[in-house]
Short mmCIF file of C-alpha atoms in Angstrom, two decimals:
data_model
loop_
_atom_site.label_atom_id
_atom_site.label_comp_id
_atom_site.label_asym_id
_atom_site.label_seq_id
_atom_site.Cartn_x
_atom_site.Cartn_y
_atom_site.Cartn_z
CA UNK A 64 0.00 0.00 0.00
CA UNK A 65 1.28 3.48 -0.86
CA UNK A 66 1.74 5.93 1.99
CA UNK A 67 -0.97 8.53 2.56
CA UNK A 68 -1.90 11.23 5.00
CA UNK A 69 -5.17 10.98 6.89
CA UNK A 70 -7.71 13.28 8.46
CA UNK A 71 -11.13 12.99 10.03
CA UNK A 72 -13.70 15.26 8.46
CA UNK A 73 -15.94 17.31 10.73
CA UNK A 74 -18.06 19.03 8.08
CA UNK A 75 -19.28 17.85 4.69
CA UNK A 76 -18.60 21.17 3.05
CA UNK A 77 -15.04 21.35 4.35
CA UNK A 78 -14.45 17.73 3.37
CA UNK A 79 -15.58 18.41 -0.20
CA UNK A 80 -13.40 21.53 -0.44
CA UNK A 81 -10.42 19.68 1.02
CA UNK A 82 -10.89 16.77 -1.38
CA UNK A 83 -10.91 19.12 -4.35
CA UNK A 84 -7.85 21.13 -3.33
CA UNK A 85 -5.69 18.20 -2.17
CA UNK A 86 -3.95 16.28 -4.97
CA UNK A 87 -4.75 12.57 -4.82
CA UNK A 88 -7.33 12.93 -2.04
CA UNK A 89 -10.13 10.42 -1.58
CA UNK A 90 -12.98 10.02 0.87
CA UNK A 91 -13.08 6.88 2.96
CA UNK A 92 -16.20 5.57 4.72
CA UNK A 93 -16.61 1.78 5.05
CA UNK A 94 -13.35 1.24 3.23
CA UNK A 95 -14.21 -2.33 2.22
CA UNK A 96 -13.61 -1.70 -1.49
CA UNK A 97 -11.10 1.15 -1.33
CA UNK A 98 -8.68 -0.62 1.05
CA UNK A 99 -8.88 -3.81 -0.97
CA UNK A 100 -7.80 -1.81 -4.04
CA UNK A 101 -5.19 0.19 -2.11
CA UNK A 102 -3.49 -3.03 -1.01
CA UNK A 103 -3.14 -3.96 -4.67
CA UNK A 104 -2.04 -0.40 -5.49
CA UNK A 105 -4.87 -0.10 -7.97
CA UNK A 106 -6.06 2.84 -5.91
CA UNK A 107 -3.19 5.02 -4.71
CA UNK A 108 -4.65 7.99 -2.81
CA UNK A 109 -2.14 10.35 -1.25
CA UNK A 110 -4.60 11.68 1.29
CA UNK A 111 -7.64 10.05 2.89
CA UNK A 112 -10.53 12.04 4.29
CA UNK A 113 -12.42 9.87 6.75
CA UNK A 114 -16.07 10.93 6.57
CA UNK A 115 -17.37 8.48 9.18
CA UNK A 116 -17.80 11.25 11.74
CA UNK A 117 -20.30 13.16 9.59
CA UNK A 118 -23.94 12.82 10.61
CA UNK A 119 -25.20 11.03 7.55
CA UNK A 120 -26.19 7.83 9.33
CA UNK A 121 -29.96 8.21 9.54
CA UNK A 122 -32.92 7.03 7.50
CA UNK A 123 -35.69 9.64 7.55
CA UNK A 124 -39.07 10.13 5.93
CA UNK A 125 -39.15 12.83 3.26
CA UNK A 126 -41.97 15.37 2.94
CA UNK A 127 -43.42 13.62 -0.10
CA UNK A 128 -43.60 10.28 1.73
CA UNK A 129 -40.36 8.80 0.44
CA UNK A 130 -37.20 7.94 2.39
CA UNK A 131 -33.94 9.79 2.72
CA UNK A 132 -31.06 7.40 3.38
CA UNK A 133 -27.92 8.98 4.81
CA UNK A 134 -24.75 8.29 2.83
CA UNK A 135 -23.19 6.54 5.85
CA UNK A 136 -26.07 4.17 6.60
CA UNK A 137 -24.51 0.71 6.59
CA UNK A 138 -25.84 -1.89 4.17
CA UNK A 139 -27.01 -4.11 7.06
CA UNK A 140 -28.91 -1.26 8.70
CA UNK A 141 -30.55 -0.27 5.42
CA UNK A 142 -31.59 -3.83 4.57
CA UNK A 143 -32.99 -4.34 8.08
CA UNK A 144 -34.93 -1.07 8.32
CA UNK A 145 -38.62 -1.94 8.72
CA UNK A 146 -39.77 0.81 6.34
CA UNK A 147 -37.41 -0.46 3.65
CA UNK A 148 -38.47 -4.07 4.23
CA UNK A 149 -42.15 -3.12 3.99
CA UNK A 150 -42.18 -0.51 1.20
CA UNK A 151 -38.97 -1.09 -0.79
CA UNK A 152 -38.48 -4.85 -0.48
CA UNK A 153 -36.47 -4.98 -3.71
CA UNK A 154 -33.81 -2.82 -2.02
CA UNK A 155 -33.61 -4.99 1.12
CA UNK A 156 -33.40 -8.11 -1.03
CA UNK A 157 -30.69 -6.64 -3.28
CA UNK A 158 -28.57 -5.61 -0.28
CA UNK A 159 -28.95 -9.00 1.38
CA UNK A 160 -27.94 -10.75 -1.85
CA UNK A 161 -24.60 -8.92 -1.86
CA UNK A 162 -21.26 -9.59 -0.15
CA UNK A 163 -21.09 -11.18 3.33
CA UNK A 164 -22.47 -10.25 6.73
CA UNK A 165 -19.15 -8.75 7.80
CA UNK A 166 -18.87 -6.60 4.67
CA UNK A 167 -22.49 -5.42 4.83
CA UNK A 168 -21.91 -4.32 8.42
CA UNK A 169 -19.17 -1.95 7.28
CA UNK A 170 -20.14 -0.97 3.73
CA UNK A 171 -22.08 2.28 3.37
CA UNK A 172 -24.85 3.39 1.05
CA UNK A 173 -22.64 5.90 -0.79
CA UNK A 174 -19.68 3.54 -0.88
CA UNK A 175 -21.82 0.80 -2.36
CA UNK A 176 -22.81 3.16 -5.20
CA UNK A 177 -19.15 3.98 -5.82
CA UNK A 178 -17.63 0.51 -5.68
CA UNK A 179 -15.34 -0.34 -8.57
CA UNK A 180 -15.76 -3.15 -11.05
CA UNK A 181 -14.75 -6.73 -10.27
CA UNK A 182 -13.40 -7.32 -13.78
CA UNK A 183 -10.47 -9.72 -13.23
CA UNK A 184 -8.27 -7.67 -15.55
CA UNK A 185 -8.92 -4.49 -13.57
CA UNK A 186 -7.60 -6.41 -10.55
CA UNK A 187 -4.60 -7.98 -12.31
CA UNK A 188 -2.03 -5.18 -12.41
CA UNK A 189 0.15 -7.14 -14.84
CA UNK A 190 -2.53 -6.91 -17.53
CA UNK A 191 -3.58 -3.93 -19.62
CA UNK A 192 -6.76 -2.22 -18.44
CA UNK A 193 -8.10 1.10 -19.72
CA UNK A 194 -10.08 1.65 -16.55
CA UNK A 195 -7.10 1.17 -14.21
CA UNK A 196 -4.48 2.59 -16.51
CA UNK A 197 -6.07 4.72 -19.26
CA UNK A 198 -4.73 4.02 -22.73
CA UNK A 199 -3.08 0.71 -21.79
CA UNK A 200 -5.65 -1.43 -23.61
CA UNK A 201 -8.29 -3.97 -22.59
CA UNK A 202 -7.25 -7.54 -21.87
CA UNK A 203 -10.83 -8.52 -21.06
CA UNK A 204 -12.29 -8.17 -24.55
CA UNK A 205 -9.96 -10.89 -25.86
CA UNK A 206 -9.68 -12.70 -22.54
CA UNK A 207 -11.83 -14.48 -19.98
CA UNK A 208 -14.98 -12.43 -20.40
CA UNK A 209 -17.60 -14.78 -19.01
CA UNK A 210 -18.52 -12.45 -16.12
CA UNK A 211 -18.32 -9.23 -18.10
CA UNK A 212 -20.68 -6.83 -19.82
CA UNK A 213 -22.86 -7.42 -22.87
CA UNK A 214 -24.46 -4.00 -23.30
CA UNK A 215 -23.44 -0.37 -22.80
CA UNK A 216 -19.85 -1.54 -23.20
CA UNK A 217 -17.30 0.01 -25.55
CA UNK A 218 -14.24 -0.92 -27.58
CA UNK A 219 -12.10 0.13 -24.63
CA UNK A 220 -13.91 -1.55 -21.72
CA UNK A 221 -16.46 -4.29 -21.08
CA UNK A 222 -16.43 -4.14 -17.27
CA UNK A 223 -19.68 -4.36 -15.31
CA UNK A 224 -20.87 -2.43 -12.29
CA UNK A 225 -20.80 -4.97 -9.44
CA UNK A 226 -23.42 -3.42 -7.14
CA UNK A 227 -26.64 -5.22 -6.31
CA UNK A 228 -27.96 -2.25 -4.34
CA UNK A 229 -27.61 0.12 -7.30
CA UNK A 230 -29.78 -2.15 -9.48
CA UNK A 231 -32.62 -1.89 -6.96
CA UNK A 232 -32.01 1.86 -6.61
CA UNK A 233 -32.35 2.19 -10.40
CA UNK A 234 -35.63 0.27 -10.42
CA UNK A 235 -36.88 2.58 -7.67
CA UNK A 236 -35.59 5.76 -9.41
CA UNK A 237 -33.58 6.90 -6.41
CA UNK A 238 -31.80 10.25 -6.38
CA UNK A 239 -28.25 10.84 -5.19
CA UNK A 240 -27.82 13.97 -3.04
CA UNK A 241 -24.40 15.60 -3.03
CA UNK A 242 -22.46 18.61 -1.84
CA UNK A 243 -19.59 20.00 -3.90
CA UNK A 244 -16.40 21.86 -3.09
CA UNK A 245 -18.21 25.18 -3.35
CA UNK A 246 -20.86 24.08 -0.85
CA UNK A 247 -23.53 23.69 -3.55
CA UNK A 248 -25.94 20.80 -3.19
CA UNK A 249 -27.72 18.93 -5.96
CA UNK A 250 -29.77 15.81 -6.60
CA UNK A 251 -28.66 13.46 -9.35
CA UNK A 252 -31.25 10.95 -10.63
CA UNK A 253 -29.64 7.51 -10.42
CA UNK A 254 -30.31 7.13 -14.16
CA UNK A 255 -27.78 9.94 -14.73
CA UNK A 256 -25.33 8.99 -12.01
CA UNK A 257 -23.22 6.41 -13.87
CA UNK A 258 -21.43 7.12 -17.16
CA UNK A 259 -20.97 4.60 -19.90
CA UNK A 260 -17.30 3.83 -20.60
CA UNK A 261 -16.92 5.19 -24.15
CA UNK A 262 -13.28 6.24 -24.54
CA UNK A 263 -12.88 7.09 -20.83
CA UNK A 264 -13.77 3.99 -18.80
CA UNK A 265 -11.80 5.41 -15.87
CA UNK A 266 -14.51 8.07 -15.41
CA UNK A 267 -17.40 6.12 -13.91
CA UNK A 268 -19.82 8.68 -12.48
CA UNK A 269 -21.01 12.22 -13.13
CA UNK A 270 -19.66 13.44 -9.77
CA UNK A 271 -17.32 16.42 -9.98
CA UNK A 272 -13.94 16.62 -8.26
CA UNK A 273 -14.45 16.74 -4.49
CA UNK A 274 -18.21 16.22 -4.74
CA UNK A 275 -19.41 14.22 -1.74
CA UNK A 276 -22.53 12.06 -1.59
CA UNK A 277 -24.61 13.00 1.46
CA UNK A 278 -27.75 10.90 0.96
CA UNK A 279 -29.82 8.80 -1.39
CA UNK A 280 -33.54 9.52 -1.54
CA UNK A 281 -36.28 7.12 -2.53
CA UNK A 282 -39.59 8.30 -4.02
CA UNK A 283 -42.86 7.46 -2.23
CA UNK A 284 -43.58 3.70 -2.15
CA UNK A 285 -44.58 2.19 -5.50
CA UNK A 286 -46.61 -0.71 -4.12
CA UNK A 287 -46.57 -3.88 -6.21
CA UNK A 288 -44.51 -6.99 -5.67
CA UNK A 289 -40.80 -6.50 -5.10
CA UNK A 290 -38.43 -9.17 -6.38
CA UNK A 291 -34.63 -9.29 -6.57
CA UNK A 292 -33.34 -12.35 -8.39
CA UNK A 293 -29.61 -12.93 -8.56
CA UNK A 294 -27.93 -15.64 -10.61
CA UNK A 295 -24.36 -16.37 -9.55
CA UNK A 296 -21.77 -19.14 -9.49
CA UNK A 297 -22.10 -19.68 -5.71
CA UNK A 298 -25.23 -19.54 -3.57
CA UNK A 299 -23.79 -16.79 -1.37
CA UNK A 300 -20.97 -14.27 -1.26
CA UNK A 301 -20.51 -14.01 -5.05
CA UNK A 302 -21.07 -11.31 -7.66
CA UNK A 303 -23.98 -11.57 -10.08
CA UNK A 304 -23.75 -13.09 -13.53
CA UNK A 305 -27.20 -11.61 -14.02
CA UNK A 306 -29.53 -10.01 -11.53
CA UNK A 307 -33.03 -8.62 -11.88
CA UNK A 308 -34.62 -5.96 -9.69
CA UNK A 309 -38.34 -5.92 -10.38
CA UNK A 310 -41.32 -4.03 -9.00
CA UNK A 311 -44.32 -5.65 -10.65
CA UNK A 312 -47.95 -4.53 -10.43
CA UNK A 313 -51.05 -6.71 -10.60
CA UNK A 314 -52.10 -5.19 -13.94
CA UNK A 315 -48.94 -6.54 -15.55
CA UNK A 316 -47.05 -3.26 -15.65
CA UNK A 317 -43.85 -2.73 -13.73
CA UNK A 318 -40.26 -1.65 -13.56
CA UNK A 319 -37.30 -3.90 -14.20
CA UNK A 320 -33.59 -3.07 -13.92
CA UNK A 321 -30.90 -5.62 -14.68
CA UNK A 322 -27.47 -6.05 -13.08
CA UNK A 323 -24.35 -7.95 -14.09
CA UNK A 324 -24.69 -7.10 -17.78
CA UNK A 325 -23.53 -3.49 -18.16
CA UNK A 326 -21.27 -0.77 -16.75
CA UNK A 327 -24.32 0.51 -14.87
CA UNK A 328 -27.65 -0.89 -13.70
CA UNK A 329 -29.39 -1.50 -17.03
CA UNK A 330 -32.92 -0.18 -17.35
CA UNK A 331 -34.77 1.10 -20.40
CA UNK A 332 -38.17 2.52 -19.44
CA UNK A 333 -39.53 2.06 -22.98
CA UNK A 334 -38.83 -1.66 -22.81
CA UNK A 335 -41.14 -1.88 -19.79
CA UNK A 336 -44.09 -1.28 -22.12
CA UNK A 337 -43.43 -4.87 -23.26
CA UNK A 338 -43.71 -6.39 -19.78
CA UNK A 339 -47.37 -7.32 -20.28
CA UNK A 340 -46.30 -9.46 -23.21
CA UNK A 341 -43.92 -11.41 -20.96
CA UNK A 342 -40.21 -11.78 -20.38
CA UNK A 343 -39.28 -12.44 -23.99
CA UNK A 344 -40.50 -9.25 -25.70
CA UNK A 345 -39.30 -7.22 -22.71
CA UNK A 346 -35.76 -8.58 -22.65
CA UNK A 347 -35.50 -8.57 -26.44
CA UNK A 348 -36.14 -4.83 -26.37
CA UNK A 349 -33.97 -4.25 -23.27
CA UNK A 350 -30.98 -5.99 -24.84
CA UNK A 351 -31.58 -5.04 -28.47
CA UNK A 352 -28.16 -3.36 -28.69
CA UNK A 353 -26.25 -6.10 -26.88
CA UNK A 354 -22.75 -6.87 -28.13
CA UNK A 355 -21.73 -9.93 -26.16
CA UNK A 356 -18.44 -11.78 -26.51
CA UNK A 357 -18.46 -15.47 -27.34
CA UNK A 358 -17.88 -16.25 -23.65
CA UNK A 359 -20.66 -14.11 -22.22
CA UNK A 360 -23.30 -14.53 -24.93
CA UNK A 361 -25.15 -16.80 -22.48
CA UNK A 362 -26.11 -13.71 -20.47
CA UNK A 363 -28.58 -12.57 -23.13
CA UNK A 364 -30.92 -15.58 -22.79
CA UNK A 365 -30.14 -15.69 -19.05
CA UNK A 366 -31.62 -12.21 -18.62
CA UNK A 367 -34.85 -13.34 -20.27
CA UNK A 368 -35.03 -16.44 -18.07
CA UNK A 369 -34.26 -14.50 -14.90
CA UNK A 370 -36.95 -11.93 -15.74
CA UNK A 371 -39.35 -14.82 -16.43
CA UNK A 372 -38.46 -16.33 -13.03
CA UNK A 373 -39.06 -12.98 -11.32
CA UNK A 374 -42.46 -12.63 -13.03
CA UNK A 375 -43.37 -16.17 -12.03
CA UNK A 376 -42.35 -15.51 -8.43
CA UNK A 377 -44.42 -12.31 -8.39
CA UNK A 378 -47.49 -14.22 -9.56
CA UNK A 379 -47.06 -16.73 -6.71
CA UNK A 380 -47.15 -13.98 -4.07
CA UNK B 269 -1.80 19.50 -0.05
CA UNK B 270 -2.49 21.76 2.90
CA UNK B 271 0.28 23.94 4.25
CA UNK B 272 1.81 22.00 7.15
CA UNK B 273 2.80 25.24 8.85
CA UNK B 274 -0.80 26.34 9.14
CA UNK B 275 -1.90 26.07 12.77
CA UNK B 276 -5.51 25.45 11.73
CA UNK B 277 -4.47 22.16 10.21
CA UNK B 278 -2.95 20.78 13.39
CA UNK B 279 -6.01 21.80 15.38
CA UNK B 280 -8.05 19.47 13.22
CA UNK B 281 -5.70 16.67 14.12
CA UNK B 282 -4.25 16.39 10.65
CA UNK B 283 -0.71 15.14 10.61
CA UNK B 284 0.67 16.22 7.33
CA UNK B 285 4.22 15.16 6.66
CA UNK B 286 4.88 17.98 4.27
CA UNK B 287 8.44 18.57 5.41
CA UNK B 288 11.14 16.66 7.22
CA UNK B 289 10.92 19.05 10.17
CA UNK B 290 7.23 18.29 10.56
CA UNK B 291 8.12 14.63 10.90
CA UNK B 292 10.55 14.97 13.78
CA UNK B 293 7.82 15.92 16.17
CA UNK B 294 5.63 13.03 15.10
CA UNK B 295 7.71 9.89 14.86
CA UNK B 296 9.97 8.51 17.53
CA UNK B 297 13.53 8.87 16.23
CA UNK B 298 14.16 5.14 16.42
CA UNK B 299 11.32 4.37 14.09
CA UNK B 300 12.20 7.18 11.76
CA UNK B 301 15.69 5.75 11.32
CA UNK B 302 14.79 2.09 11.21
CA UNK B 303 12.06 2.32 8.57
CA UNK B 304 13.05 4.31 5.51
CA UNK B 305 9.77 5.22 3.83
CA UNK B 306 9.28 5.82 0.14
CA UNK B 307 9.06 9.51 0.66
CA UNK B 308 9.78 11.69 3.66
CA UNK B 309 6.72 13.71 2.77
CA UNK B 310 4.46 10.78 3.56
CA UNK B 311 6.22 9.17 6.52
CA UNK B 312 3.54 9.16 9.13
CA UNK B 313 2.59 8.48 12.66
CA UNK B 314 -0.99 8.90 13.74
CA UNK B 315 -2.28 8.61 17.27
CA UNK B 316 -5.26 6.38 17.89
CA UNK B 317 -6.69 4.81 21.00
CA UNK B 318 -9.34 2.13 21.34
CA UNK B 319 -10.39 -0.56 23.76
CA UNK B 320 -9.48 -4.13 22.97
CA UNK B 321 -11.07 -6.85 25.11
CA UNK B 322 -11.81 -4.30 27.82
CA UNK B 323 -8.27 -2.90 27.85
CA UNK B 324 -7.45 0.60 26.65
CA UNK B 325 -4.70 0.81 24.00
CA UNK B 326 -3.06 3.97 22.71
CA UNK B 327 -0.91 3.53 19.64
CA UNK B 328 1.03 5.67 17.22
CA UNK B 329 0.61 4.03 13.86
CA UNK B 330 1.57 4.35 10.24
CA UNK B 331 -1.75 5.34 8.64
CA UNK B 332 -1.57 2.24 6.44
CA UNK B 333 -1.90 -0.12 9.41
CA UNK B 334 -5.09 -2.16 9.21
CA UNK B 335 -6.97 -2.99 12.38
CA UNK B 336 -5.88 -6.59 11.82
CA UNK B 337 -2.19 -5.66 11.71
CA UNK B 338 -2.53 -3.39 14.74
CA UNK B 339 -4.07 -6.25 16.73
CA UNK B 340 -1.54 -8.84 15.64
CA UNK B 341 1.70 -6.91 15.20
CA UNK B 342 1.38 -4.17 17.79
CA UNK B 343 -0.83 -5.68 20.49
CA UNK B 344 0.39 -9.26 19.99
CA UNK B 345 -3.20 -10.50 19.83
CA UNK B 346 -2.40 -13.18 17.28
CA UNK B 347 -5.62 -15.13 17.79
CA UNK B 348 -7.15 -13.10 14.98
CA UNK B 349 -5.79 -14.55 11.74
CA UNK B 350 -4.70 -13.09 8.43
CA UNK B 351 -6.06 -15.27 5.66
CA UNK B 352 -6.64 -13.56 2.31
CA UNK B 353 -6.20 -9.99 3.66
CA UNK B 354 -8.88 -8.89 1.16
CA UNK B 355 -12.17 -9.47 2.97
CA UNK B 356 -12.97 -12.71 1.21
CA UNK B 357 -12.18 -15.39 3.79
CA UNK B 358 -13.35 -14.05 7.15
CA UNK B 359 -10.35 -15.35 9.17
CA UNK B 360 -9.78 -11.81 10.48
CA UNK B 361 -13.35 -11.34 11.78
CA UNK B 362 -13.56 -9.35 15.03
CA UNK B 363 -16.45 -7.64 16.78
CA UNK B 364 -16.33 -3.83 16.83
CA UNK B 365 -18.94 -2.00 18.93
CA UNK B 366 -21.01 -5.18 18.92
CA UNK B 367 -20.85 -5.73 15.16
CA UNK B 368 -18.69 -8.25 13.27
CA UNK B 369 -16.39 -6.87 10.58
CA UNK B 370 -13.35 -7.92 8.55
CA UNK B 371 -10.45 -6.36 10.45
CA UNK B 372 -8.25 -6.58 7.33
CA UNK B 373 -10.41 -4.10 5.40
CA UNK B 374 -10.42 -1.28 7.89
CA UNK B 375 -7.68 1.10 9.00
CA UNK B 376 -6.76 1.12 12.67
CA UNK B 377 -6.81 4.93 12.69
CA UNK B 378 -10.50 4.77 11.79
CA UNK B 379 -11.31 3.16 15.15
CA UNK B 380 -10.70 5.98 17.61
CA UNK B 381 -12.70 5.24 20.76
CA UNK B 382 -14.11 1.93 19.49
CA UNK B 383 -14.64 -1.18 21.60
CA UNK B 384 -13.08 -4.20 19.92
CA UNK B 385 -13.55 -7.83 20.91
CA UNK B 386 -11.21 -10.49 19.53
CA UNK B 387 -11.21 -14.23 20.11
CA UNK B 388 -8.95 -13.61 23.15
CA UNK B 389 -11.72 -11.49 24.67
CA UNK B 390 -14.53 -14.01 24.27
CA UNK B 391 -13.27 -16.63 26.69
CA UNK B 392 -10.16 -18.07 28.31
CA UNK B 393 -8.73 -21.61 28.13
CA UNK B 394 -10.17 -22.24 31.60
CA UNK B 395 -13.45 -20.54 30.96
CA UNK B 396 -14.48 -20.94 27.36
CA UNK B 397 -17.22 -18.87 25.77
CA UNK B 398 -20.22 -21.17 25.08
CA UNK B 399 -19.50 -20.82 21.34
CA UNK B 400 -15.87 -21.90 21.85
CA UNK B 401 -17.01 -24.87 23.96
CA UNK B 402 -19.52 -25.85 21.28
CA UNK B 403 -16.86 -25.72 18.54
CA UNK B 404 -14.65 -28.03 20.65
CA UNK B 405 -17.52 -30.42 21.39
CA UNK B 406 -18.67 -30.64 17.76
CA UNK B 407 -15.18 -30.67 16.26
CA UNK B 408 -15.97 -27.50 14.31
CA UNK B 409 -12.51 -27.26 12.77
CA UNK B 410 -9.63 -29.28 11.44
CA UNK B 411 -6.51 -27.13 11.04
CA UNK B 412 -8.02 -24.38 13.20
CA UNK B 413 -6.77 -21.41 11.18
CA UNK B 414 -10.23 -20.05 10.32
CA UNK B 415 -11.65 -20.91 13.76
CA UNK B 416 -11.16 -17.59 15.63
CA UNK B 417 -12.90 -15.79 12.76
CA UNK B 418 -15.63 -18.44 12.60
CA UNK B 419 -16.29 -18.14 16.33
CA UNK B 420 -16.33 -14.32 16.40
CA UNK B 421 -18.62 -14.36 13.36
CA UNK B 422 -20.91 -17.00 14.90
CA UNK B 423 -21.29 -15.09 18.17
CA UNK B 424 -22.29 -11.98 16.19
CA UNK B 425 -24.61 -13.97 13.89
CA UNK B 426 -26.70 -15.06 16.89
CA UNK B 427 -26.98 -11.41 17.94
CA UNK B 428 -27.99 -10.40 14.40
CA UNK B 429 -30.75 -13.02 14.34
CA UNK B 430 -31.88 -11.91 17.82
CA UNK B 431 -31.96 -8.31 16.57
CA UNK B 432 -34.29 -9.43 13.75
CA UNK B 433 -31.92 -8.65 10.88
CA UNK B 434 -33.12 -10.60 7.82
CA UNK B 435 -30.85 -12.53 5.44
CA UNK B 436 -30.87 -13.55 1.78
CA UNK B 437 -32.63 -16.82 2.66
CA UNK B 438 -35.24 -15.38 5.03
CA UNK B 439 -38.53 -16.35 3.37
CA UNK B 440 -40.41 -13.24 4.46
CA UNK B 441 -38.93 -9.78 5.03
CA UNK B 442 -41.83 -8.79 7.24
CA UNK B 443 -41.37 -11.48 9.87
CA UNK B 444 -38.62 -12.14 12.40
CA UNK B 445 -35.89 -14.47 11.08
CA UNK B 446 -35.59 -17.90 12.67
CA UNK B 447 -32.47 -19.72 13.67
CA UNK B 448 -32.47 -22.53 11.11
CA UNK B 449 -29.57 -24.41 9.59
CA UNK B 450 -30.01 -22.67 6.24
CA UNK B 451 -30.10 -19.24 7.92
CA UNK B 452 -26.88 -19.98 9.82
CA UNK B 453 -25.14 -21.24 6.68
CA UNK B 454 -26.12 -18.17 4.66
CA UNK B 455 -25.06 -15.79 7.42
CA UNK B 456 -21.73 -17.58 7.86
CA UNK B 457 -20.88 -17.46 4.13
CA UNK B 458 -18.24 -14.78 4.73
CA UNK B 459 -16.17 -17.30 6.69
CA UNK B 460 -14.39 -19.83 4.54
CA UNK B 461 -13.07 -23.12 5.99
CA UNK B 462 -10.49 -24.74 3.72
CA UNK B 463 -10.79 -27.99 5.65
CA UNK B 464 -14.53 -28.09 5.04
CA UNK B 465 -15.72 -28.39 8.65
CA UNK B 466 -18.96 -26.61 7.76
CA UNK B 467 -21.43 -29.26 9.01
CA UNK B 468 -19.79 -29.38 12.41
CA UNK B 469 -19.54 -25.59 12.55
CA UNK B 470 -23.29 -25.34 11.86
CA UNK B 471 -23.98 -27.91 14.61
CA UNK B 472 -21.77 -26.04 17.05
CA UNK B 473 -23.59 -22.77 16.34
CA UNK B 474 -26.97 -24.47 16.73
CA UNK B 475 -25.93 -25.86 20.11
CA UNK B 476 -24.54 -22.54 21.31
CA UNK B 477 -27.81 -20.93 20.29
CA UNK B 478 -29.67 -23.46 22.39
CA UNK B 479 -31.45 -24.84 19.36
CA UNK B 480 -31.15 -28.06 17.39
CA UNK B 481 -33.22 -26.98 14.40
#
């Protein structure tokens, strides 16, 4: 691990300003992803700003009847919150499907949104990777790509976003609240939060330099049946090959976001018009622009089958 | 980088090694000589104090020190094991403020004022914690390397179930989770046992929980 200086933040505004003005500064909260990457020297911050002391650890009702989740709320606490379990079951289920008990106890809401890809070539510092080392090339496209992306990918990067939580947040249309170095606050719809790789796969979100996530807000409850279905190589403690976050209504309408297939949670609202026709027309439209590799082509039919399984499960409830 | 001469910075408790002179006041001379760092500008010592197994510890640490390394290398509490050092195996599991975490994926300096329980704090050879006794009785290990992490995790799992925290296999999010074999196995999935003692570990946990389900 490279050496770094460390400070404990006492105000969000000061932390954002400090992060912007300090070369190589990064925020640290749970640290479960950042420290993993720092040990491999994939992340090499020169200064860490510990934001754990900021008071962003509460889940509160919003005026419009939604929920405001503090950036520092731990994944376990969020999944276990009774309001989330009752009104946003897809979010509880997505969180509980991710990582292990120990990691969920430490990982935060904001950190979960910002976790880096699990592409094996991003992790292997002996291999080229445009995300880790811009311009070095992509070993994944010609390599072991079974786990990697089939849509939204580019010629320079086929990595996927590993988060389960973000897939549920996308289905729910959450908003990411931030404060920037100038003290300005804004709300970013989760649909606009992640960037597709294009020629700059190292730039993953629309956050500006120093911008700090303070909360994630959920709209008022949507009702319906909430399902999170995750297909993975192990029954527990493994990243998704494909996952489906679905909120399905009795009249056959609904919202469906898919994980494990793209650099961001993959949802196309127009495709949801096909949900009444079943999983096939929906997923055909959702993945119309898919460009899978030979090794991950199985994900295209797997999405359809996982959506079908989610719809079947919803009908049983 | 902030100006290390600025008094405001030191009031916030920031130790910025911007110059060699700033370092002299921070590191004991012995350490400064014995461990040449990559760059003088980043050679650090950071004060942190926490409570481990009921005993207060104050340490001056390189900021890179994980909680795991602080426990093992500085406090000689070698019961907690380093397995993968990347949060995948669970051998380093300890209980911090009542919650189990991977001590390898957290910096020691992030634990100012925390209460940490390691395997050494759960029981003693003469007076085992009920979970330790159950692991012995049910032969919940072979080589024993993952065992301290398994036991710390298991103790916390029972508390998590008692607190009503659901899991991936809980059939209904609305109801209170039950202590079943499948629940225990799912909740223990962050603790890997290379010897494959899982059945006996599950039996030991069931016994310690006072349930044979």
